[in-house]
Short mmCIF file of N, CA and C in Angstrom, two decimals:
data_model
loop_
_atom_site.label_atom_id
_atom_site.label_comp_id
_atom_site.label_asym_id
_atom_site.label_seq_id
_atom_site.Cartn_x
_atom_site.Cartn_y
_atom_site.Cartn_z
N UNK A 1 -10.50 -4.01 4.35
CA UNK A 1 -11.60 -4.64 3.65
C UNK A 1 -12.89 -4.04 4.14
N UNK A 2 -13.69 -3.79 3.28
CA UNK A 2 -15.62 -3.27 3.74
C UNK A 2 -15.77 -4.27 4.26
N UNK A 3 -16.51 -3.70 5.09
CA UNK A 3 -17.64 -4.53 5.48
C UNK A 3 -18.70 -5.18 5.02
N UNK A 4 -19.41 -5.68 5.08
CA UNK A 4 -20.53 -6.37 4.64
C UNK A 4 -21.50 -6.18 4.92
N UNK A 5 -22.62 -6.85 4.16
CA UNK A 5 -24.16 -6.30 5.48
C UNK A 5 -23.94 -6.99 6.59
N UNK A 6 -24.31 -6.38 7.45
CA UNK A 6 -24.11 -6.87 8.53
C UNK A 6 -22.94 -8.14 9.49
N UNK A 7 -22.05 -7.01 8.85
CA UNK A 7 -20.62 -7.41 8.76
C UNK A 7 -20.37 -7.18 10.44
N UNK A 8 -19.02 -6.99 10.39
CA UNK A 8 -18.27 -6.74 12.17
C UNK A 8 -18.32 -5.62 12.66
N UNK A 9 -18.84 -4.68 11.75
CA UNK A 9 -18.56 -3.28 12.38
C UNK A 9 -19.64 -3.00 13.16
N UNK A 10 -19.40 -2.63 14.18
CA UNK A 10 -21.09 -2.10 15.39
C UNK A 10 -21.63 -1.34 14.40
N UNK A 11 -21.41 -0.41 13.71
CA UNK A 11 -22.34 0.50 13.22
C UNK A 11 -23.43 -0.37 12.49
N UNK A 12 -23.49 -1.14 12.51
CA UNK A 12 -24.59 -2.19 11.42
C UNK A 12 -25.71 -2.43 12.11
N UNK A 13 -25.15 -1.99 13.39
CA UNK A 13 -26.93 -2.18 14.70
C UNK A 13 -27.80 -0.86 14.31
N UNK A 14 -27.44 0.07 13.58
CA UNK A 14 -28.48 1.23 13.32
C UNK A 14 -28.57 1.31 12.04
N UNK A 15 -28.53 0.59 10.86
CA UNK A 15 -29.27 0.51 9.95
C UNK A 15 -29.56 -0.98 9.18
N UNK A 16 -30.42 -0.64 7.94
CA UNK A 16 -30.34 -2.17 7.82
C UNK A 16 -30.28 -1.92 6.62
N UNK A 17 -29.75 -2.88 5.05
CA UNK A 17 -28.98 -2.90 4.25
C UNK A 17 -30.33 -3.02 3.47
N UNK A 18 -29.69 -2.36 1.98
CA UNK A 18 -30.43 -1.70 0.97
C UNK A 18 -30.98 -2.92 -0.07
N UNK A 19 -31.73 -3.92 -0.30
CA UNK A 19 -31.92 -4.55 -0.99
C UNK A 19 -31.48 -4.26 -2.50
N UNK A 20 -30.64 -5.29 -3.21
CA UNK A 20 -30.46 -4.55 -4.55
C UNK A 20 -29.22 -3.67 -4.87
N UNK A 21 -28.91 -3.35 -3.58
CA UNK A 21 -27.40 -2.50 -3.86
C UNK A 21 -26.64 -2.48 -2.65
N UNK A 22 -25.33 -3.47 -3.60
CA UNK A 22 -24.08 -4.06 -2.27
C UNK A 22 -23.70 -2.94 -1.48
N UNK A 23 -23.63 -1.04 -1.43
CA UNK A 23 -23.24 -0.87 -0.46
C UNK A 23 -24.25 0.36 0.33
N UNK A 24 -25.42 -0.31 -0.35
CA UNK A 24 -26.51 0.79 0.21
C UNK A 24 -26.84 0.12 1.79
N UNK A 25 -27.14 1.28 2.63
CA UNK A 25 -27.88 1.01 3.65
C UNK A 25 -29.03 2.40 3.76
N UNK A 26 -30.33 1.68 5.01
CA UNK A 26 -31.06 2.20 5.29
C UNK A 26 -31.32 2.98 6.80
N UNK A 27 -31.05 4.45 7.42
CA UNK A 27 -30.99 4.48 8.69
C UNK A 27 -32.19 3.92 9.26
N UNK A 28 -31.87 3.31 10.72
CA UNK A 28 -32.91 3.05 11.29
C UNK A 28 -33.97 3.94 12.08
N UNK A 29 -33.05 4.86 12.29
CA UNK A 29 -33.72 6.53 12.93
C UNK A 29 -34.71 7.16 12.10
N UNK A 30 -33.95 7.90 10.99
CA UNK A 30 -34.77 8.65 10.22
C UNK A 30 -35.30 7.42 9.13
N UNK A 31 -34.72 6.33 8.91
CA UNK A 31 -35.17 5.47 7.49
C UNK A 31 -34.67 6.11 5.98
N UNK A 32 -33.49 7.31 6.33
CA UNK A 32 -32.97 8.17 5.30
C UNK A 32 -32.00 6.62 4.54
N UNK A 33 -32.55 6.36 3.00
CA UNK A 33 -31.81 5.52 2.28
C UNK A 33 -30.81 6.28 1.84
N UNK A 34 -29.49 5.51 1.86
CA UNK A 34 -28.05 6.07 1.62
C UNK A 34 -27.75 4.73 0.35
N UNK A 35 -27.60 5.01 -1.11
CA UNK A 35 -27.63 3.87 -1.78
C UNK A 35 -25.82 3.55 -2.04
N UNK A 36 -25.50 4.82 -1.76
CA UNK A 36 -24.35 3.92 -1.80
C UNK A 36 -23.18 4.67 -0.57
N UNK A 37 -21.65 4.35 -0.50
CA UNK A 37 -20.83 4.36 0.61
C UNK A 37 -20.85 3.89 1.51
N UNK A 38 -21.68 3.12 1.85
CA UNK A 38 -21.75 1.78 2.65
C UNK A 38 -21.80 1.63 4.08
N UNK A 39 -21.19 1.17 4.98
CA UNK A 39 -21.43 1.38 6.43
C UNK A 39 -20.53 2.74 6.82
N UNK A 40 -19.32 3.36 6.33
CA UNK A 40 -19.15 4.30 6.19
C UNK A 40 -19.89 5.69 6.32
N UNK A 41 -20.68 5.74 5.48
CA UNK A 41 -21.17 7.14 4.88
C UNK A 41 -22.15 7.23 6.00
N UNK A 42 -22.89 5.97 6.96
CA UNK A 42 -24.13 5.99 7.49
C UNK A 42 -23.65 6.39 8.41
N UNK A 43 -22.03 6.06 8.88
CA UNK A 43 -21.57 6.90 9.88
C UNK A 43 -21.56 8.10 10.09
N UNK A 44 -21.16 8.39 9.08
CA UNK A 44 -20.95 10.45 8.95
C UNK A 44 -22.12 10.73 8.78
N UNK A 45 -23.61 10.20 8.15
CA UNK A 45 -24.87 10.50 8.86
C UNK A 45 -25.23 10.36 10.37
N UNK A 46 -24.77 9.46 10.82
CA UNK A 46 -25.18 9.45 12.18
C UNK A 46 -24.44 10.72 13.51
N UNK A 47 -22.98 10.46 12.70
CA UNK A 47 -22.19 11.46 13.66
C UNK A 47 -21.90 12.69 13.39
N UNK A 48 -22.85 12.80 12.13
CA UNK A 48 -22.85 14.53 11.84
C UNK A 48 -21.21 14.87 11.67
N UNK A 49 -20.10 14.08 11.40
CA UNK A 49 -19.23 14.40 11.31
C UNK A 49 -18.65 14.53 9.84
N UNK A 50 -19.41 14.83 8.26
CA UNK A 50 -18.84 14.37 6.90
C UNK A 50 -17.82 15.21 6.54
N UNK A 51 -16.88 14.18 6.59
CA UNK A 51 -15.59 15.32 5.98
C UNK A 51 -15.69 15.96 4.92
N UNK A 52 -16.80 15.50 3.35
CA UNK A 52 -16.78 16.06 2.69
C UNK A 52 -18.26 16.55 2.22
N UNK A 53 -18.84 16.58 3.70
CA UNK A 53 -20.30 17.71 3.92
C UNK A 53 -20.95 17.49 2.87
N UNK A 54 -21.30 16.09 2.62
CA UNK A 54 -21.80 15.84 1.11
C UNK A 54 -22.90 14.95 1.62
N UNK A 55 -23.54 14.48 3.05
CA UNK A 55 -24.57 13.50 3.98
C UNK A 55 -25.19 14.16 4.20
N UNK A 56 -26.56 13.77 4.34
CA UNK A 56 -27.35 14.77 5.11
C UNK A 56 -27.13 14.20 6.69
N UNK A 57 -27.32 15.11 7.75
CA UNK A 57 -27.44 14.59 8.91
C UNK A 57 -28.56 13.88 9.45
N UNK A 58 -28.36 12.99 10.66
CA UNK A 58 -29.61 12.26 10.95
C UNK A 58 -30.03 13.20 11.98
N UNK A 59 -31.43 13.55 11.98
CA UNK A 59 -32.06 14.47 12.78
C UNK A 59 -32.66 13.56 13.94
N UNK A 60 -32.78 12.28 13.77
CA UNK A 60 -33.63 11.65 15.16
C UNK A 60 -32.31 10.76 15.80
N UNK A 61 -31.10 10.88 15.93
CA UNK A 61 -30.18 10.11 16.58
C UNK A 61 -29.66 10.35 17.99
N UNK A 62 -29.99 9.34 18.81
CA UNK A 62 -29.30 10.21 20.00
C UNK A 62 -28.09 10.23 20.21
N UNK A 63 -27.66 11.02 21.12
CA UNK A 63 -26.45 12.15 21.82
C UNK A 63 -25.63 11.00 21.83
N UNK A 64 -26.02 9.53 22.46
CA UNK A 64 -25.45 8.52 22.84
C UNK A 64 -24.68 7.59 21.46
N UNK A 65 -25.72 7.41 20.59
CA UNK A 65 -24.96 6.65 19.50
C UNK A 65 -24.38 7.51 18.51
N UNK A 66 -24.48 8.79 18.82
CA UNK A 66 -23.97 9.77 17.92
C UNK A 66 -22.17 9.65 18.44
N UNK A 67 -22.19 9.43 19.45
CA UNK A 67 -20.88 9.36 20.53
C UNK A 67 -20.17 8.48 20.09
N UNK A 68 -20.64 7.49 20.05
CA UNK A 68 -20.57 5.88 19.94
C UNK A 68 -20.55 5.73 18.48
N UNK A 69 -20.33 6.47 17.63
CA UNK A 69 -20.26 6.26 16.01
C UNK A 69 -18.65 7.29 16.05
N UNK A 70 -19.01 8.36 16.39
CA UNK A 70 -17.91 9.43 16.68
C UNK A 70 -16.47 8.31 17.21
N UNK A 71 -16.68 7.57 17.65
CA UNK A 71 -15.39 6.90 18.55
C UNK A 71 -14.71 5.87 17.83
N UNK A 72 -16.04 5.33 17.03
CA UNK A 72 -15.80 4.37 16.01
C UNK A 72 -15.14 4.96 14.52
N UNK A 73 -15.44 6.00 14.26
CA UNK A 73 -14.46 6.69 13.29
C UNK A 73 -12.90 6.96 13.79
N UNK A 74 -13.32 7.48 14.61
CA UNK A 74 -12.02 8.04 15.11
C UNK A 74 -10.85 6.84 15.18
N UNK A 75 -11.24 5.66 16.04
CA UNK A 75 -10.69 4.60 16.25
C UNK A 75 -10.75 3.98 14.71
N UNK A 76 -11.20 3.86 13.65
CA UNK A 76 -10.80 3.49 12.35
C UNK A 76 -10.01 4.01 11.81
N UNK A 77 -10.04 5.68 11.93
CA UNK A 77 -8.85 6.64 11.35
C UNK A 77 -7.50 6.53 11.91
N UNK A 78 -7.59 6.26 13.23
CA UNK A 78 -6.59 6.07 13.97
C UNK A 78 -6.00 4.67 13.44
N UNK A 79 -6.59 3.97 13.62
CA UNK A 79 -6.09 2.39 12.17
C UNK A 79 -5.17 2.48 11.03
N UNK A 80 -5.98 3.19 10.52
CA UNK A 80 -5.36 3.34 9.24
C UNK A 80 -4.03 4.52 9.09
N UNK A 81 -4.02 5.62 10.23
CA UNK A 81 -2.79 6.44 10.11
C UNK A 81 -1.42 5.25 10.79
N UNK A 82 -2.14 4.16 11.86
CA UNK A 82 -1.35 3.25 12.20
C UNK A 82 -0.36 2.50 10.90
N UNK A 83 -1.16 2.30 10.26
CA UNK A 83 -1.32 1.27 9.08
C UNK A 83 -0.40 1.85 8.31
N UNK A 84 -0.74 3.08 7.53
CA UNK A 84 0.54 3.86 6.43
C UNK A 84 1.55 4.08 7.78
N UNK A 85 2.04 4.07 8.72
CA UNK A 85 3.07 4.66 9.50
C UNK A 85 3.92 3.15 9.18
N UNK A 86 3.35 2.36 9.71
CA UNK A 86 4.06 0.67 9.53
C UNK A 86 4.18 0.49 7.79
N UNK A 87 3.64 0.65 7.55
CA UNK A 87 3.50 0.76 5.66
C UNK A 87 5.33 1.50 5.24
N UNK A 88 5.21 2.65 5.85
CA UNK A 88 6.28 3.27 4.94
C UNK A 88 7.20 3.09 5.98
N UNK A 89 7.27 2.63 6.95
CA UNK A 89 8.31 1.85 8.19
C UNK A 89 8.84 0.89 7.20
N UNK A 90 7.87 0.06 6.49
CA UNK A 90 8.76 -1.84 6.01
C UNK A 90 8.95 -0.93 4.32
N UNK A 91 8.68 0.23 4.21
CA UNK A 91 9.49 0.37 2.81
C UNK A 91 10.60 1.15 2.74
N UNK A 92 11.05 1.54 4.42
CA UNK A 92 11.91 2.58 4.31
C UNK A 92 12.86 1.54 4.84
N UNK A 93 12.56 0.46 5.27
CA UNK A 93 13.57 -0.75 5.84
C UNK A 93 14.24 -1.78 4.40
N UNK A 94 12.91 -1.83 3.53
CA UNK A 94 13.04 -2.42 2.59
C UNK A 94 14.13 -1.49 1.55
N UNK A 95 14.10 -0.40 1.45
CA UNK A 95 14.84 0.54 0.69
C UNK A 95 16.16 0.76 0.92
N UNK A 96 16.78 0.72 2.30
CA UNK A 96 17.58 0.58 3.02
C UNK A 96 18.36 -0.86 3.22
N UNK A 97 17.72 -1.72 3.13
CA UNK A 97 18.08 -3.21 2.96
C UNK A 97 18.70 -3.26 1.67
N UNK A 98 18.09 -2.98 0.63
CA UNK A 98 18.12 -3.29 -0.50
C UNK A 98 19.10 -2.10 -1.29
N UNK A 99 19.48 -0.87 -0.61
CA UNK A 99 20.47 -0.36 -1.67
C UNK A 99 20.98 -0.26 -0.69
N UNK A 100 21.55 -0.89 0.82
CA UNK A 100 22.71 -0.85 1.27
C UNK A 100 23.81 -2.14 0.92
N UNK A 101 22.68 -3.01 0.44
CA UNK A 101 23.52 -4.31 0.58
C UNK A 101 24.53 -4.29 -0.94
N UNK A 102 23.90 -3.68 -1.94
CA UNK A 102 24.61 -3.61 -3.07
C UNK A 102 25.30 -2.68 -3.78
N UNK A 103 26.18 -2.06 -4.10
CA UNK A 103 26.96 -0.90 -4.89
C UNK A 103 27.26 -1.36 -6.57
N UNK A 104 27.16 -0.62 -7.07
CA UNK A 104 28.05 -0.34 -8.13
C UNK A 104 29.31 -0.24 -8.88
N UNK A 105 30.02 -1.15 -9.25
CA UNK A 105 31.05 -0.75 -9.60
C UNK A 105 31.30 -0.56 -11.53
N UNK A 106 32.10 0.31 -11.84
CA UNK A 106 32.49 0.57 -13.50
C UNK A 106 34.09 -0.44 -12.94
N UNK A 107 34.08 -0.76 -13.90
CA UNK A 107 35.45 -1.85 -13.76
C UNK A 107 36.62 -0.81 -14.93
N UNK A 108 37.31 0.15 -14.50
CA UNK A 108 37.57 1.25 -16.16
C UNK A 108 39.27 0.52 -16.08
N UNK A 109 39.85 -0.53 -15.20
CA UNK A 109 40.99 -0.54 -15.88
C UNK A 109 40.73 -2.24 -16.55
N UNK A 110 39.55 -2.71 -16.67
CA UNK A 110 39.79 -3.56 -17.89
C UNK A 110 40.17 -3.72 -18.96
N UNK A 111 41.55 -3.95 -19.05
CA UNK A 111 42.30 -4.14 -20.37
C UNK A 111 41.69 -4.51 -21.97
N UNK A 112 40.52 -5.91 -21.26
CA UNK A 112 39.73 -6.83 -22.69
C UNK A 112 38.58 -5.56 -23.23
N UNK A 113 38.02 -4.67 -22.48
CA UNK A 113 37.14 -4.09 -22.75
C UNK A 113 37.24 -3.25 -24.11
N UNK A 114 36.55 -3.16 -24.90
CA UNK A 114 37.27 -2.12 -26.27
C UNK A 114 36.64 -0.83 -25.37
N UNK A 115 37.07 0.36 -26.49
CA UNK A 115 37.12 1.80 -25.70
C UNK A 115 35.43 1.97 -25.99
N UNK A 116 34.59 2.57 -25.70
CA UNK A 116 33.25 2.61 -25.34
C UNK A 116 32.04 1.76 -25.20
N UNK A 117 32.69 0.77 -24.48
CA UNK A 117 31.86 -0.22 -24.18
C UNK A 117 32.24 -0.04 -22.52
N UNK A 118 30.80 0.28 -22.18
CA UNK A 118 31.10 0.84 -20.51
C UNK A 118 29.91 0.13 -19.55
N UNK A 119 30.30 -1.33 -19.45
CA UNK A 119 29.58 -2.32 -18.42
C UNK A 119 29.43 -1.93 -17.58
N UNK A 120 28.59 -1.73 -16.40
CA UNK A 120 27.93 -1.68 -15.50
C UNK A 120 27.61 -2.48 -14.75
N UNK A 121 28.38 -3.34 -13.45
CA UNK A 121 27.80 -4.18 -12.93
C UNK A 121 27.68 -4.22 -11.13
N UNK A 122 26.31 -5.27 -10.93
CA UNK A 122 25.83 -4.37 -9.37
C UNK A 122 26.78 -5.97 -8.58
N UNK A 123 27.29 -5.67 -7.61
CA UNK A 123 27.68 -6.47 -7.20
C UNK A 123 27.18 -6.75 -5.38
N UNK A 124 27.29 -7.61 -5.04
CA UNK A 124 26.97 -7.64 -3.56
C UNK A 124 28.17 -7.22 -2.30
N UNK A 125 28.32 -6.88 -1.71
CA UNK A 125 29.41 -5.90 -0.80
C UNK A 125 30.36 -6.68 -0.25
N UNK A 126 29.78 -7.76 0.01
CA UNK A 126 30.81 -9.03 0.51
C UNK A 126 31.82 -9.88 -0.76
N UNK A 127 31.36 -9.66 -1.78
CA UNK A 127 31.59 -10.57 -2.87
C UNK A 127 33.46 -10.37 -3.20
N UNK A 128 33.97 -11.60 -2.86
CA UNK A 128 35.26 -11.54 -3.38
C UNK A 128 35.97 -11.34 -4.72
N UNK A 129 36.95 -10.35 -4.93
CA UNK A 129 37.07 -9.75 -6.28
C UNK A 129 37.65 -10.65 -7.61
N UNK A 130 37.54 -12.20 -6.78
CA UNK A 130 37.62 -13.30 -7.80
C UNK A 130 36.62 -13.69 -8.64
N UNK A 131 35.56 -13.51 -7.62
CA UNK A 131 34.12 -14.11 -7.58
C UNK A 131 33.86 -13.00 -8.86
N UNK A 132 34.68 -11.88 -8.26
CA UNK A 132 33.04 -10.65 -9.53
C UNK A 132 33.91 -10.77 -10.55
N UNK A 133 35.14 -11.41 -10.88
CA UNK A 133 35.35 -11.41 -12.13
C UNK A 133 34.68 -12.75 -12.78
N UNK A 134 34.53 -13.94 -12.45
CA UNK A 134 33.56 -14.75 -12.69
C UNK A 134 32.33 -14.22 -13.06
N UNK A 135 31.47 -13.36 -12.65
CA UNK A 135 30.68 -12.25 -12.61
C UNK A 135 30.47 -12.23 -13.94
N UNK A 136 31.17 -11.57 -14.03
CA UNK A 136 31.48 -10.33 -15.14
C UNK A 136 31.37 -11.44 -16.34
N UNK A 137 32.29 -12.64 -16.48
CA UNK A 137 32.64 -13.05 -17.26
C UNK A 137 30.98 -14.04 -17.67
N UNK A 138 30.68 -14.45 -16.86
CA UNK A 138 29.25 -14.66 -16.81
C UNK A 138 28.57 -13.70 -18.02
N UNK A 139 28.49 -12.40 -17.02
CA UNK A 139 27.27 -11.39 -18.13
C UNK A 139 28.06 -11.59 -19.34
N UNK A 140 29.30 -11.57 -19.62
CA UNK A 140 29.77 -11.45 -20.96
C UNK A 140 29.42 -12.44 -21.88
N UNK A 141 29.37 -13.24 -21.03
CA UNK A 141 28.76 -14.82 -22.18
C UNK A 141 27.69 -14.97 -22.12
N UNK A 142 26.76 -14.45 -21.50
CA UNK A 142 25.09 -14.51 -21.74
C UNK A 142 24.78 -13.57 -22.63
N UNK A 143 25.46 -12.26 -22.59
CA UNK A 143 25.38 -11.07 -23.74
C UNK A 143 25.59 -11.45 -25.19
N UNK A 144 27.31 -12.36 -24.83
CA UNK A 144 27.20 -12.87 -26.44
C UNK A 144 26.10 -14.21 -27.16
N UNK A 145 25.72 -14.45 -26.32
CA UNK A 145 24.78 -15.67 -26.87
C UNK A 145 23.30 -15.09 -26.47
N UNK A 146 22.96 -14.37 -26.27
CA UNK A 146 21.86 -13.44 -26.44
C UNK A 146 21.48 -12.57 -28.11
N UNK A 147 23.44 -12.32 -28.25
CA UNK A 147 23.15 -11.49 -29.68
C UNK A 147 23.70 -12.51 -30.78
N UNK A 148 24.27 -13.31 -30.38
CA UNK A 148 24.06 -14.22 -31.73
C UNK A 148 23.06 -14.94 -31.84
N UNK A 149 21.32 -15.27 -31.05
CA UNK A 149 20.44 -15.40 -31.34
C UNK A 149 19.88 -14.50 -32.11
N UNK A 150 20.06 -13.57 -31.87
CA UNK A 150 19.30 -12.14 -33.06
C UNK A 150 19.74 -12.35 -34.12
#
């Protein structure tokens, strides 16, 4: 989530927010108005660090909060590579959960079946082979009273 004016992020002690536009700020050094990218962008002004060299730099900042903005990126980037690592951790668990627990089976020596009618059904791994004919017989009667509504 952004920040706000004068939201949680330290960087909000060196400028002050743009009247009129939610993510403008104003440096307090140079007074260079940044109208928009928000507490962000004032960073990569301050720390001379813009990844996409599109800021002007702040020429009156010292060595010290230039440091001290530098650490604060870094430690945000470092966040967020945290963040997608755990991200695709609970979807590679979730993916794994979810197509280990279930298989596929074609049922091809069903006798009732006419010849190209080729059901498809997902069953759960534990499920007793009484149970999935109940199953089955299930989808078959929701199918037919599905198409004799049409």
């Amino acid at each position: 989530m952004a920040s706000e004016s004068g939201g949680r992020d330290p960087a909000w002690r060196y400028c002050t927010p743009l009247d009129g536009h939610k993510n403008g700020t104003i440096c307090n050094y140079c007074r260079l108005t940044i109208k928009s990218g928000g507490i962000t962008r004032l960073k990569f002004h301050l720390s001379h660090t813009d990844p996409h060299s599109n800021n002007k730099k702040c020429p009156n900042v010292s060595s010290e909060v230039k440091q001290e903005v530098k650490q604060l990126l870094e430690h945000k980037s470092k966040a967020n590579a945290k963040k997608a690592a755990d991200m695709e951790e609970i979807r590679a668990e979730l993916r794994g959960t979810m197509g280990g627990k279930h298989h596929t089976l074609v049922d091809d020596d069903d006798e009732e079946e006419e010849e190209g009618d080729e059901d498809v059904y997902m069953y759960s791994e534990d499920i007793h082979p009484d149970e999935r004919d109940e199953y089955r017989e299930a989808v078959r009667a929701s199918k037919a009273s599905e198409w004799n509504r049409e």
